[in-house]
Coordinates of C-alpha atoms and ligand atoms in Angstrom, one line a residue:
M1 CA -19.6 196.1 -96.4
N2 CA -18.8 199.7 -95.8
S3 CA -17.3 201.6 -99.5
F4 CA -20.4 202.0 -101.8
F5 CA -19.3 201.5 -105.8
L6 CA -19.6 203.4 -108.8
G7 CA -17.3 203.3 -111.7
T8 CA -17.5 203.3 -115.3
N9 CA -17.0 201.5 -118.6
W10 CA -15.5 204.0 -121.5
K11 CA -16.2 201.2 -124.1
M12 CA -14.3 202.6 -127.4
H13 CA -15.3 206.1 -126.3
K14 CA -11.8 208.8 -125.8
T15 CA -8.8 208.9 -126.8
A16 CA -5.5 209.1 -124.3
D17 CA -5.5 212.8 -124.3
E18 CA -9.5 213.0 -123.5
A19 CA -9.1 210.9 -121.3
A20 CA -6.9 213.1 -119.4
E21 CA -8.4 215.5 -119.2
Y22 CA -11.3 213.9 -117.8
I23 CA -9.8 212.0 -114.4
Q24 CA -8.1 215.8 -114.0
K25 CA -11.5 217.1 -113.8
L26 CA -12.9 214.2 -111.8
D27 CA -10.2 213.8 -109.9
G28 CA -10.7 218.3 -109.2
F29 CA -14.2 217.1 -108.0
A30 CA -13.9 213.4 -106.5
R31 CA -11.7 213.6 -103.4
E32 CA -14.2 214.1 -101.2
F33 CA -15.7 211.4 -101.1
P34 CA -13.7 208.5 -99.3
E35 CA -17.3 206.4 -98.5
F36 CA -16.7 205.5 -103.1
T37 CA -14.6 203.2 -104.3
A38 CA -14.4 205.2 -107.7
F39 CA -12.8 203.2 -110.6
L40 CA -12.2 203.9 -114.0
I41 CA -12.2 201.5 -117.2
P42 CA -10.8 203.6 -120.6
P43 CA -9.8 201.9 -123.3
Y44 CA -6.0 200.6 -123.1
T45 CA -4.7 202.9 -124.7
A46 CA -5.4 205.4 -121.9
L47 CA -4.2 202.6 -119.4
W48 CA -0.7 204.5 -119.0
R49 CA -1.5 208.0 -118.8
M50 CA -4.4 207.5 -116.5
R51 CA -2.2 204.9 -114.2
S52 CA 1.0 208.0 -114.1
Y53 CA -2.1 210.5 -113.2
I54 CA -3.3 208.2 -110.5
D55 CA -0.2 207.7 -109.6
E56 CA 1.8 211.4 -109.2
H57 CA -1.6 212.9 -107.9
Q58 CA -2.5 210.0 -105.8
A59 CA -6.1 210.3 -107.0
P60 CA -8.8 208.2 -106.0
F61 CA -10.0 205.9 -108.2
L62 CA -8.9 201.6 -109.2
L63 CA -8.1 201.5 -112.4
G64 CA -9.4 198.7 -115.3
A65 CA -8.9 197.3 -118.0
Q66 CA -12.3 196.1 -120.8
N67 CA -10.6 192.4 -121.5
V68 CA -7.3 190.7 -121.6
H69 CA -6.8 187.4 -123.3
E70 CA -6.4 184.1 -121.1
E71 CA -3.3 183.5 -122.5
A72 CA -0.6 185.1 -120.9
E73 CA 1.7 185.1 -124.4
G74 CA 1.4 183.6 -128.0
A75 CA -0.3 183.7 -131.8
Y76 CA -3.0 185.8 -131.1
T77 CA -2.7 189.2 -132.9
G78 CA -4.3 191.8 -131.3
E79 CA -5.0 190.6 -128.1
I80 CA -4.1 192.0 -124.7
S81 CA -2.3 189.8 -121.3
L82 CA -2.6 189.9 -118.4
P83 CA 1.4 190.7 -117.9
M84 CA 0.3 193.6 -119.9
L85 CA -1.7 194.6 -118.1
Q86 CA 0.1 193.8 -114.8
E87 CA 3.1 195.5 -115.9
I88 CA 0.8 199.0 -115.9
G89 CA -0.7 199.2 -113.0
V90 CA -4.1 198.1 -113.6
D91 CA -5.8 196.7 -110.1
L92 CA -9.3 195.1 -112.3
V93 CA -9.9 193.8 -115.2
E94 CA -14.1 193.9 -116.3
I95 CA -14.4 190.3 -117.9
G96 CA -17.7 188.8 -120.1
H97 CA -19.3 192.5 -120.6
S98 CA -23.0 191.6 -122.5
E99 CA -21.1 193.5 -126.0
R100 CA -17.6 191.1 -125.6
R101 CA -20.2 188.6 -125.7
Q102 CA -22.1 189.5 -128.2
Y103 CA -20.1 190.6 -130.8
Y104 CA -17.2 188.8 -129.5
N105 CA -18.3 185.4 -128.3
E106 CA -17.1 185.8 -125.1
T107 CA -18.7 182.5 -123.0
D108 CA -19.8 181.8 -119.2
F109 CA -16.3 179.2 -120.2
S110 CA -13.7 182.0 -121.9
V111 CA -15.3 184.2 -119.2
N112 CA -14.5 181.3 -116.5
R113 CA -10.8 180.8 -117.6
K114 CA -10.1 184.8 -117.5
A115 CA -11.4 185.1 -114.3
R116 CA -9.9 182.8 -112.8
R117 CA -6.7 183.9 -114.8
T118 CA -7.1 187.2 -113.4
V119 CA -7.6 186.0 -109.7
D120 CA -4.4 184.1 -109.7
A121 CA -2.9 186.5 -111.5
G122 CA -3.3 188.9 -107.8
L123 CA -5.2 191.2 -110.1
T124 CA -9.9 191.9 -108.6
A125 CA -12.1 190.3 -111.9
L126 CA -14.7 192.3 -112.1
I127 CA -17.2 189.6 -114.0
C128 CA -20.7 190.8 -115.4
I129 CA -22.9 189.3 -116.4
G130 CA -27.6 189.2 -116.8
E131 CA -30.4 188.0 -119.1
N132 CA -31.3 189.2 -122.5
A133 CA -35.0 190.4 -123.1
Q134 CA -36.0 187.8 -124.5
E135 CA -34.9 185.5 -121.3
K136 CA -36.4 188.1 -119.1
A137 CA -39.9 187.5 -121.3
V138 CA -40.4 184.1 -120.2
G139 CA -39.7 184.1 -117.6
V140 CA -36.0 182.8 -117.2
S141 CA -33.7 185.7 -115.3
A142 CA -32.4 184.0 -112.4
E143 CA -31.8 180.8 -113.7
K144 CA -29.7 182.1 -116.5
I145 CA -28.1 184.4 -113.7
R146 CA -27.1 181.0 -111.6
L147 CA -25.8 179.2 -114.8
Q148 CA -23.8 181.9 -116.0
L149 CA -22.9 183.1 -111.6
K150 CA -21.6 179.6 -111.0
T151 CA -20.4 179.0 -114.3
A152 CA -18.0 182.1 -114.3
L153 CA -17.0 181.2 -110.9
Y154 CA -15.9 177.3 -111.0
G155 CA -12.4 176.1 -110.0
I156 CA -12.3 180.0 -108.1
E157 CA -11.3 179.0 -104.4
V158 CA -12.2 181.2 -100.8
D159 CA -8.8 182.9 -100.9
S160 CA -9.2 184.6 -104.3
V161 CA -12.5 185.7 -102.3
S162 CA -12.0 189.4 -102.2
R163 CA -10.5 189.9 -106.0
I164 CA -14.0 189.0 -107.4
W165 CA -16.7 192.0 -108.3
I166 CA -19.8 191.6 -110.0
A167 CA -21.9 193.5 -112.1
Y168 CA -25.7 192.4 -113.2
E169 CA -26.3 194.6 -115.8
P170 CA -29.4 192.7 -118.0
V171 CA -28.6 193.4 -121.3
W172 CA -31.9 194.9 -122.2
A173 CA -30.9 197.4 -120.2
I174 CA -27.6 198.3 -121.3
G175 CA -27.4 200.9 -124.4
D176 CA -29.4 203.8 -126.0
Q177 CA -32.4 201.6 -126.3
G178 CA -31.9 200.3 -123.0
I179 CA -34.8 200.3 -120.3
P180 CA -33.6 200.7 -116.6
A181 CA -34.5 197.9 -114.3
E182 CA -36.5 198.9 -112.1
G183 CA -35.1 198.7 -108.3
G184 CA -37.3 196.0 -107.2
Y185 CA -36.4 193.7 -110.2
V186 CA -32.4 194.8 -109.8
A187 CA -33.0 193.2 -105.9
E188 CA -34.6 190.0 -106.5
I189 CA -31.6 189.8 -109.1
H190 CA -29.2 190.9 -106.7
A191 CA -30.7 188.3 -103.9
C192 CA -30.4 185.4 -106.4
I193 CA -26.4 186.5 -107.0
R194 CA -26.2 187.2 -103.2
E195 CA -26.9 183.0 -102.7
G196 CA -25.1 182.3 -105.9
L197 CA -21.7 183.7 -103.9
I198 CA -22.6 182.8 -100.7
A199 CA -22.8 179.0 -102.1
Q200 CA -19.3 179.1 -104.0
F201 CA -17.7 180.7 -101.2
G202 CA -19.4 180.2 -98.1
A203 CA -20.4 183.1 -95.6
Q204 CA -17.0 185.1 -97.2
G205 CA -19.8 185.4 -100.6
R206 CA -21.6 188.4 -98.7
E207 CA -18.1 190.2 -98.4
V208 CA -18.1 190.2 -102.9
P209 CA -19.3 193.4 -104.1
V210 CA -22.6 193.1 -106.4
L211 CA -23.2 196.4 -109.0
Y212 CA -25.9 196.6 -110.8
G213 CA -25.6 198.3 -114.8
G214 CA -27.1 199.7 -117.4
S215 CA -28.6 202.9 -118.2
V216 CA -28.6 204.4 -114.7
H217 CA -28.4 207.9 -114.7
A218 CA -28.9 211.3 -112.4
D219 CA -32.7 210.7 -112.2
N220 CA -32.6 206.7 -111.8
C221 CA -30.1 206.3 -109.8
T222 CA -31.7 206.5 -105.8
A223 CA -33.8 203.6 -107.2
Y224 CA -31.2 201.3 -106.2
L225 CA -29.3 202.3 -103.1
N226 CA -31.8 200.2 -100.8
D227 CA -31.6 196.8 -100.8
P228 CA -28.7 195.5 -98.9
N229 CA -27.5 193.9 -101.5
I230 CA -27.1 195.9 -104.5
N231 CA -23.3 198.2 -103.3
G232 CA -22.7 199.9 -106.3
L233 CA -23.7 201.1 -109.7
F234 CA -21.7 200.8 -113.1
I235 CA -22.2 203.1 -114.8
G236 CA -21.5 203.4 -119.3
R237 CA -22.9 206.9 -120.7
S238 CA -23.9 209.0 -117.8
A239 CA -20.6 209.2 -116.3
W240 CA -18.6 209.3 -119.6
Q241 CA -18.3 213.6 -118.6
A242 CA -16.9 214.1 -115.7
D243 CA -19.3 216.6 -114.1
R244 CA -22.1 214.3 -114.6
F245 CA -20.4 211.4 -112.9
Y246 CA -19.7 214.4 -110.1
E247 CA -23.6 214.2 -110.4
I248 CA -24.2 211.3 -109.5
M249 CA -21.4 211.0 -107.4
Q250 CA -23.5 214.0 -104.9
I251 CA -27.1 212.2 -105.6
V252 CA -26.0 208.5 -104.2
R253 CA -24.1 210.3 -101.2
R254 CA -27.2 212.3 -100.3
A255 CA -29.5 209.7 -100.2
R256 CA -27.3 207.2 -98.8
S257 CA -26.7 210.0 -95.6
Ligands
PGA301 P1 -25.1 202.5 -120.2 O1 -23.8 201.4 -120.4 O2 -24.8 203.1 -118.4 O3 -25.0 203.8 -120.8 O4 -26.3 202.2 -120.5 C1 -23.5 200.5 -119.0 C2 -22.6 199.2 -119.2 O5 -22.6 198.7 -120.6 O6 -22.4 198.7 -118.4

């Protein structure tokens, strides 16, 4: 895998106007980084504006949605379907972020249904997995990860492998109270994820990007760059300002060259 993946999920932050300002600013910086696959995951309400900007300026960013409903349509007030996202021209869909699991009762099984629908629709599924603090404390992180991954990928065939990305985001590392994971620990878990991907997809499992996320910032991002199974970084707070995301891009470039 030549490209290194760098992206950000904005969670419930930024209006469409703020999103437009951000992408314009980042685009001013980020043209010079062809070695990265850069992606932005704003709230639904900013997707149209971001798509228009990207298309108009041929900006080098993939665009993602933070979630999707598993059905194409129906009586699901407040939900957004894949055809709606396809109409906008979204490239990828984030599925199973720990906040979705924690606050909206998403399970490995619903993650699997959403992931299958997403890849069948020709979009990339960015599947998030990660153990919580209690699981880590009793030493079942690897077991939990294997279970989440295997369930999430159930029924997804190798011909869809190019539309699967995995983000390892330990719950205890995410957000304001999060403790960034040690590089060596992430490498161990990513090796376990790689094994699971190879078990599912054979040799092509090596081609699936596996990203780390959880309190990544400018001062710790280089800890995650030296392992062949860590193919990118998925960043929250530290990439919500365009210049801070750009700073991380510069650091990652320097460290990898
Ligand atoms: P954080 O968020 O970088 O702010 O910890 C990561 C995430 O939730 O993806």
